[in-house]
PDB file of N, CA and C in Angstrom:
ATOM      1  N   UNK K   1       8.859 -14.862 -11.876  1.00 43.00           N
ATOM      2  CA  UNK K   1       7.698 -15.490 -12.463  1.00 43.00           C
ATOM      3  C   UNK K   1       6.573 -14.460 -12.552  1.00 43.00           C
ATOM      4  N   UNK K   2       5.962 -14.407 -13.663  1.00 49.00           N
ATOM      5  CA  UNK K   2       4.876 -13.466 -13.889  1.00 49.00           C
ATOM      6  C   UNK K   2       3.542 -14.162 -13.652  1.00 49.00           C
ATOM      7  N   UNK K   3       2.662 -13.486 -12.940  1.00 53.00           N
ATOM      8  CA  UNK K   3       1.336 -14.026 -12.698  1.00 53.00           C
ATOM      9  C   UNK K   3       0.315 -13.205 -13.471  1.00 53.00           C
ATOM     10  N   UNK K   4      -0.603 -13.905 -14.085  1.00 53.00           N
ATOM     11  CA  UNK K   4      -1.683 -13.238 -14.792  1.00 53.00           C
ATOM     12  C   UNK K   4      -2.964 -13.603 -14.062  1.00 53.00           C
ATOM     13  N   UNK K   5      -3.729 -12.613 -13.707  1.00 52.00           N
ATOM     14  CA  UNK K   5      -4.958 -12.911 -12.990  1.00 52.00           C
ATOM     15  C   UNK K   5      -5.717 -11.653 -12.665  1.00 52.00           C
ATOM     16  N   UNK K   6      -6.618 -11.787 -11.742  1.00 54.00           N
ATOM     17  CA  UNK K   6      -7.483 -10.683 -11.334  1.00 54.00           C
ATOM     18  C   UNK K   6      -6.675  -9.624 -10.599  1.00 54.00           C
ATOM     19  N   UNK K   7      -6.844  -8.395 -10.994  1.00 69.00           N
ATOM     20  CA  UNK K   7      -6.197  -7.271 -10.320  1.00 69.00           C
ATOM     21  C   UNK K   7      -7.086  -6.864  -9.153  1.00 69.00           C
ATOM     22  N   UNK K   8      -6.619  -7.121  -7.962  1.00 75.00           N
ATOM     23  CA  UNK K   8      -7.396  -6.925  -6.745  1.00 75.00           C
ATOM     24  C   UNK K   8      -7.894  -5.494  -6.572  1.00 75.00           C
ATOM     25  N   UNK K   9      -7.084  -4.518  -6.939  1.00 80.00           N
ATOM     26  CA  UNK K   9      -7.407  -3.119  -6.662  1.00 80.00           C
ATOM     27  C   UNK K   9      -7.911  -2.357  -7.884  1.00 80.00           C
ATOM     28  N   UNK K  10      -8.173  -3.048  -8.970  1.00 83.00           N
ATOM     29  CA  UNK K  10      -8.548  -2.407 -10.229  1.00 83.00           C
ATOM     30  C   UNK K  10      -9.846  -1.607 -10.135  1.00 83.00           C
ATOM     31  N   UNK K  11     -10.813  -2.083  -9.371  1.00 85.00           N
ATOM     32  CA  UNK K  11     -12.137  -1.451  -9.340  1.00 85.00           C
ATOM     33  C   UNK K  11     -12.310  -0.409  -8.244  1.00 85.00           C
ATOM     34  N   UNK K  12     -11.277  -0.162  -7.460  1.00 88.00           N
ATOM     35  CA  UNK K  12     -11.386   0.836  -6.396  1.00 88.00           C
ATOM     36  C   UNK K  12     -11.286   2.246  -6.964  1.00 88.00           C
ATOM     37  N   UNK K  13     -12.002   3.176  -6.344  1.00 91.00           N
ATOM     38  CA  UNK K  13     -11.870   4.582  -6.719  1.00 91.00           C
ATOM     39  C   UNK K  13     -10.522   5.086  -6.226  1.00 91.00           C
ATOM     40  N   UNK K  14     -10.056   6.176  -6.811  1.00 91.00           N
ATOM     41  CA  UNK K  14      -8.724   6.689  -6.497  1.00 91.00           C
ATOM     42  C   UNK K  14      -8.528   6.978  -5.014  1.00 91.00           C
ATOM     43  N   UNK K  15      -9.485   7.665  -4.400  1.00 90.00           N
ATOM     44  CA  UNK K  15      -9.326   8.009  -2.981  1.00 90.00           C
ATOM     45  C   UNK K  15      -9.342   6.772  -2.091  1.00 90.00           C
ATOM     46  N   UNK K  16     -10.143   5.781  -2.444  1.00 92.00           N
ATOM     47  CA  UNK K  16     -10.186   4.528  -1.685  1.00 92.00           C
ATOM     48  C   UNK K  16      -8.866   3.779  -1.854  1.00 92.00           C
ATOM     49  N   UNK K  17      -8.321   3.814  -3.043  1.00 91.00           N
ATOM     50  CA  UNK K  17      -7.038   3.171  -3.316  1.00 91.00           C
ATOM     51  C   UNK K  17      -5.928   3.788  -2.466  1.00 91.00           C
ATOM     52  N   UNK K  18      -5.914   5.111  -2.361  1.00 90.00           N
ATOM     53  CA  UNK K  18      -4.906   5.788  -1.544  1.00 90.00           C
ATOM     54  C   UNK K  18      -5.092   5.477  -0.059  1.00 90.00           C
ATOM     55  N   UNK K  19      -6.330   5.417   0.399  1.00 89.00           N
ATOM     56  CA  UNK K  19      -6.587   5.057   1.797  1.00 89.00           C
ATOM     57  C   UNK K  19      -6.130   3.630   2.080  1.00 89.00           C
ATOM     58  N   UNK K  20      -6.362   2.746   1.135  1.00 91.00           N
ATOM     59  CA  UNK K  20      -5.934   1.353   1.279  1.00 91.00           C
ATOM     60  C   UNK K  20      -4.407   1.262   1.338  1.00 91.00           C
ATOM     61  N   UNK K  21      -3.736   2.054   0.526  1.00 89.00           N
ATOM     62  CA  UNK K  21      -2.268   2.073   0.542  1.00 89.00           C
ATOM     63  C   UNK K  21      -1.759   2.554   1.894  1.00 89.00           C
ATOM     64  N   UNK K  22      -2.367   3.587   2.436  1.00 87.00           N
ATOM     65  CA  UNK K  22      -1.952   4.093   3.743  1.00 87.00           C
ATOM     66  C   UNK K  22      -2.206   3.042   4.823  1.00 87.00           C
ATOM     67  N   UNK K  23      -3.334   2.362   4.742  1.00 89.00           N
ATOM     68  CA  UNK K  23      -3.662   1.310   5.701  1.00 89.00           C
ATOM     69  C   UNK K  23      -2.633   0.177   5.642  1.00 89.00           C
ATOM     70  N   UNK K  24      -2.244  -0.199   4.425  1.00 90.00           N
ATOM     71  CA  UNK K  24      -1.217  -1.247   4.265  1.00 90.00           C
ATOM     72  C   UNK K  24       0.112  -0.789   4.843  1.00 90.00           C
ATOM     73  N   UNK K  25       0.427   0.487   4.674  1.00 86.00           N
ATOM     74  CA  UNK K  25       1.667   1.025   5.219  1.00 86.00           C
ATOM     75  C   UNK K  25       1.673   0.887   6.741  1.00 86.00           C
ATOM     76  N   UNK K  26       0.553   1.214   7.373  1.00 86.00           N
ATOM     77  CA  UNK K  26       0.444   1.083   8.825  1.00 86.00           C
ATOM     78  C   UNK K  26       0.600  -0.374   9.252  1.00 86.00           C
ATOM     79  N   UNK K  27      -0.029  -1.278   8.504  1.00 90.00           N
ATOM     80  CA  UNK K  27       0.055  -2.698   8.836  1.00 90.00           C
ATOM     81  C   UNK K  27       1.484  -3.207   8.674  1.00 90.00           C
ATOM     82  N   UNK K  28       2.176  -2.753   7.642  1.00 88.00           N
ATOM     83  CA  UNK K  28       3.575  -3.148   7.451  1.00 88.00           C
ATOM     84  C   UNK K  28       4.438  -2.661   8.607  1.00 88.00           C
ATOM     85  N   UNK K  29       4.189  -1.450   9.056  1.00 85.00           N
ATOM     86  CA  UNK K  29       4.938  -0.909  10.196  1.00 85.00           C
ATOM     87  C   UNK K  29       4.711  -1.784  11.431  1.00 85.00           C
ATOM     88  N   UNK K  30       3.475  -2.178  11.673  1.00 88.00           N
ATOM     89  CA  UNK K  30       3.148  -3.028  12.813  1.00 88.00           C
ATOM     90  C   UNK K  30       3.804  -4.402  12.680  1.00 88.00           C
ATOM     91  N   UNK K  31       3.693  -5.015  11.501  1.00 89.00           N
ATOM     92  CA  UNK K  31       4.262  -6.346  11.298  1.00 89.00           C
ATOM     93  C   UNK K  31       5.779  -6.348  11.410  1.00 89.00           C
ATOM     94  N   UNK K  32       6.414  -5.260  11.024  1.00 86.00           N
ATOM     95  CA  UNK K  32       7.872  -5.203  11.137  1.00 86.00           C
ATOM     96  C   UNK K  32       8.306  -5.234  12.601  1.00 86.00           C
ATOM     97  N   UNK K  33       7.470  -4.724  13.489  1.00 87.00           N
ATOM     98  CA  UNK K  33       7.807  -4.757  14.915  1.00 87.00           C
ATOM     99  C   UNK K  33       7.583  -6.138  15.528  1.00 87.00           C
ATOM    100  N   UNK K  34       6.810  -6.994  14.864  1.00 90.00           N
ATOM    101  CA  UNK K  34       6.538  -8.342  15.373  1.00 90.00           C
ATOM    102  C   UNK K  34       7.591  -9.362  14.958  1.00 90.00           C
ATOM    103  N   UNK K  35       8.444  -8.994  14.037  1.00 83.00           N
ATOM    104  CA  UNK K  35       9.471  -9.907  13.513  1.00 83.00           C
ATOM    105  C   UNK K  35       8.873 -11.165  12.890  1.00 83.00           C
ATOM    106  N   UNK K  36       7.733 -11.033  12.236  1.00 84.00           N
ATOM    107  CA  UNK K  36       7.111 -12.140  11.523  1.00 84.00           C
ATOM    108  C   UNK K  36       7.323 -11.900  10.030  1.00 84.00           C
ATOM    109  N   UNK K  37       8.411 -12.448   9.508  1.00 89.00           N
ATOM    110  CA  UNK K  37       8.796 -12.166   8.120  1.00 89.00           C
ATOM    111  C   UNK K  37       7.783 -12.655   7.099  1.00 89.00           C
ATOM    112  N   UNK K  38       7.204 -13.819   7.330  1.00 92.00           N
ATOM    113  CA  UNK K  38       6.269 -14.372   6.345  1.00 92.00           C
ATOM    114  C   UNK K  38       5.052 -13.465   6.166  1.00 92.00           C
ATOM    115  N   UNK K  39       4.442 -13.066   7.279  1.00 92.00           N
ATOM    116  CA  UNK K  39       3.281 -12.169   7.190  1.00 92.00           C
ATOM    117  C   UNK K  39       3.688 -10.816   6.623  1.00 92.00           C
ATOM    118  N   UNK K  40       4.869 -10.337   7.015  1.00 92.00           N
ATOM    119  CA  UNK K  40       5.349  -9.047   6.526  1.00 92.00           C
ATOM    120  C   UNK K  40       5.466  -9.065   5.006  1.00 92.00           C
ATOM    121  N   UNK K  41       6.087 -10.111   4.455  1.00 93.00           N
ATOM    122  CA  UNK K  41       6.300 -10.149   3.007  1.00 93.00           C
ATOM    123  C   UNK K  41       5.011 -10.364   2.231  1.00 93.00           C
ATOM    124  N   UNK K  42       4.044 -11.065   2.824  1.00 92.00           N
ATOM    125  CA  UNK K  42       2.733 -11.188   2.173  1.00 92.00           C
ATOM    126  C   UNK K  42       2.084  -9.810   2.035  1.00 92.00           C
ATOM    127  N   UNK K  43       2.120  -9.039   3.116  1.00 91.00           N
ATOM    128  CA  UNK K  43       1.553  -7.686   3.083  1.00 91.00           C
ATOM    129  C   UNK K  43       2.358  -6.770   2.167  1.00 91.00           C
ATOM    130  N   UNK K  44       3.686  -6.943   2.169  1.00 92.00           N
ATOM    131  CA  UNK K  44       4.543  -6.117   1.313  1.00 92.00           C
ATOM    132  C   UNK K  44       4.219  -6.359  -0.158  1.00 92.00           C
ATOM    133  N   UNK K  45       3.942  -7.602  -0.519  1.00 92.00           N
ATOM    134  CA  UNK K  45       3.570  -7.905  -1.905  1.00 92.00           C
ATOM    135  C   UNK K  45       2.232  -7.264  -2.271  1.00 92.00           C
ATOM    136  N   UNK K  46       1.283  -7.276  -1.344  1.00 91.00           N
ATOM    137  CA  UNK K  46      -0.003  -6.617  -1.599  1.00 91.00           C
ATOM    138  C   UNK K  46       0.183  -5.105  -1.719  1.00 91.00           C
ATOM    139  N   UNK K  47       1.043  -4.540  -0.857  1.00 90.00           N
ATOM    140  CA  UNK K  47       1.338  -3.111  -0.917  1.00 90.00           C
ATOM    141  C   UNK K  47       1.959  -2.768  -2.270  1.00 90.00           C
ATOM    142  N   UNK K  48       2.832  -3.632  -2.754  1.00 91.00           N
ATOM    143  CA  UNK K  48       3.453  -3.432  -4.063  1.00 91.00           C
ATOM    144  C   UNK K  48       2.395  -3.399  -5.167  1.00 91.00           C
ATOM    145  N   UNK K  49       1.399  -4.270  -5.087  1.00 90.00           N
ATOM    146  CA  UNK K  49       0.310  -4.268  -6.065  1.00 90.00           C
ATOM    147  C   UNK K  49      -0.459  -2.943  -6.021  1.00 90.00           C
ATOM    148  N   UNK K  50      -0.657  -2.418  -4.812  1.00 90.00           N
ATOM    149  CA  UNK K  50      -1.316  -1.112  -4.676  1.00 90.00           C
ATOM    150  C   UNK K  50      -0.504  -0.022  -5.358  1.00 90.00           C
ATOM    151  N   UNK K  51       0.791  -0.009  -5.120  1.00 89.00           N
ATOM    152  CA  UNK K  51       1.668   1.004  -5.712  1.00 89.00           C
ATOM    153  C   UNK K  51       1.654   0.892  -7.235  1.00 89.00           C
ATOM    154  N   UNK K  52       1.672  -0.324  -7.742  1.00 91.00           N
ATOM    155  CA  UNK K  52       1.619  -0.532  -9.195  1.00 91.00           C
ATOM    156  C   UNK K  52       0.325   0.051  -9.761  1.00 91.00           C
ATOM    157  N   UNK K  53      -0.797  -0.189  -9.079  1.00 91.00           N
ATOM    158  CA  UNK K  53      -2.087   0.335  -9.547  1.00 91.00           C
ATOM    159  C   UNK K  53      -2.115   1.860  -9.470  1.00 91.00           C
ATOM    160  N   UNK K  54      -1.558   2.435  -8.398  1.00 91.00           N
ATOM    161  CA  UNK K  54      -1.498   3.894  -8.265  1.00 91.00           C
ATOM    162  C   UNK K  54      -0.672   4.491  -9.397  1.00 91.00           C
ATOM    163  N   UNK K  55       0.458   3.876  -9.708  1.00 91.00           N
ATOM    164  CA  UNK K  55       1.312   4.369 -10.799  1.00 91.00           C
ATOM    165  C   UNK K  55       0.619   4.195 -12.152  1.00 91.00           C
ATOM    166  N   UNK K  56      -0.058   3.058 -12.333  1.00 92.00           N
ATOM    167  CA  UNK K  56      -0.741   2.785 -13.603  1.00 92.00           C
ATOM    168  C   UNK K  56      -1.792   3.854 -13.888  1.00 92.00           C
ATOM    169  N   UNK K  57      -2.477   4.289 -12.848  1.00 92.00           N
ATOM    170  CA  UNK K  57      -3.515   5.317 -12.995  1.00 92.00           C
ATOM    171  C   UNK K  57      -2.934   6.729 -13.011  1.00 92.00           C
ATOM    172  N   UNK K  58      -1.661   6.839 -12.711  1.00 93.00           N
ATOM    173  CA  UNK K  58      -0.988   8.142 -12.661  1.00 93.00           C
ATOM    174  C   UNK K  58      -1.670   9.070 -11.642  1.00 93.00           C
ATOM    175  N   UNK K  59      -1.956   8.513 -10.466  1.00 90.00           N
ATOM    176  CA  UNK K  59      -2.608   9.277  -9.403  1.00 90.00           C
ATOM    177  C   UNK K  59      -1.572  10.163  -8.718  1.00 90.00           C
ATOM    178  N   UNK K  60      -1.908  11.429  -8.591  1.00 85.00           N
ATOM    179  CA  UNK K  60      -1.026  12.365  -7.892  1.00 85.00           C
ATOM    180  C   UNK K  60      -1.312  12.284  -6.395  1.00 85.00           C
ATOM    181  N   UNK K  61      -0.251  12.149  -5.614  1.00 81.00           N
ATOM    182  CA  UNK K  61      -0.378  12.047  -4.166  1.00 81.00           C
ATOM    183  C   UNK K  61      -0.018  13.388  -3.550  1.00 81.00           C
ATOM    184  N   UNK K  62      -0.815  13.822  -2.595  1.00 80.00           N
ATOM    185  CA  UNK K  62      -0.499  15.026  -1.841  1.00 80.00           C
ATOM    186  C   UNK K  62       0.648  14.665  -0.896  1.00 80.00           C
ATOM    187  N   UNK K  63       1.875  14.975  -1.322  1.00 81.00           N
ATOM    188  CA  UNK K  63       3.059  14.548  -0.575  1.00 81.00           C
ATOM    189  C   UNK K  63       3.086  15.111   0.838  1.00 81.00           C
ATOM    190  N   UNK K  64       2.684  16.359   0.999  1.00 84.00           N
ATOM    191  CA  UNK K  64       2.703  16.973   2.327  1.00 84.00           C
ATOM    192  C   UNK K  64       1.787  16.219   3.292  1.00 84.00           C
ATOM    193  N   UNK K  65       0.591  15.855   2.818  1.00 77.00           N
ATOM    194  CA  UNK K  65      -0.344  15.117   3.652  1.00 77.00           C
ATOM    195  C   UNK K  65       0.223  13.751   4.032  1.00 77.00           C
ATOM    196  N   UNK K  66       0.815  13.048   3.064  1.00 75.00           N
ATOM    197  CA  UNK K  66       1.365  11.723   3.328  1.00 75.00           C
ATOM    198  C   UNK K  66       2.549  11.791   4.284  1.00 75.00           C
ATOM    199  N   UNK K  67       3.387  12.783   4.133  1.00 79.00           N
ATOM    200  CA  UNK K  67       4.529  12.928   5.041  1.00 79.00           C
ATOM    201  C   UNK K  67       4.025  13.165   6.460  1.00 79.00           C
ATOM    202  N   UNK K  68       3.021  14.014   6.602  1.00 76.00           N
ATOM    203  CA  UNK K  68       2.452  14.261   7.931  1.00 76.00           C
ATOM    204  C   UNK K  68       1.874  12.980   8.518  1.00 76.00           C
ATOM    205  N   UNK K  69       1.150  12.218   7.708  1.00 72.00           N
ATOM    206  CA  UNK K  69       0.571  10.965   8.199  1.00 72.00           C
ATOM    207  C   UNK K  69       1.659   9.994   8.634  1.00 72.00           C
ATOM    208  N   UNK K  70       2.702   9.884   7.846  1.00 71.00           N
ATOM    209  CA  UNK K  70       3.770   8.940   8.158  1.00 71.00           C
ATOM    210  C   UNK K  70       4.523   9.380   9.408  1.00 71.00           C
ATOM    211  N   UNK K  71       4.888  10.637   9.488  1.00 74.00           N
ATOM    212  CA  UNK K  71       5.694  11.121  10.611  1.00 74.00           C
ATOM    213  C   UNK K  71       4.859  11.269  11.879  1.00 74.00           C
ATOM    214  N   UNK K  72       3.682  11.842  11.781  1.00 70.00           N
ATOM    215  CA  UNK K  72       2.860  12.093  12.964  1.00 70.00           C
ATOM    216  C   UNK K  72       2.247  10.806  13.499  1.00 70.00           C
ATOM    217  N   UNK K  73       1.877   9.892  12.628  1.00 64.00           N
ATOM    218  CA  UNK K  73       1.199   8.661  13.053  1.00 64.00           C
ATOM    219  C   UNK K  73       2.141   7.574  13.553  1.00 64.00           C
ATOM    220  N   UNK K  74       3.424   7.851  13.592  1.00 55.00           N
ATOM    221  CA  UNK K  74       4.370   6.814  14.050  1.00 55.00           C
ATOM    222  C   UNK K  74       4.176   6.519  15.500  1.00 55.00           C
TER     223      UNK K  74
END
């Protein structure tokens, strides 16, 4: 089912959008350890919207920085 409505992340600046994506990633990691599927999937859907917006804007991600954040912050 397709939803048409307000794009939550449309008005964010690129750097804020990337920070929000990283924050959602951290929250997803935490929720996965709680075994709360409903909350996890709600956040996963929001994270998906962030990724869609990042791709739509064609934002380049510093892969090295993100890998360090993901691996070091675990």
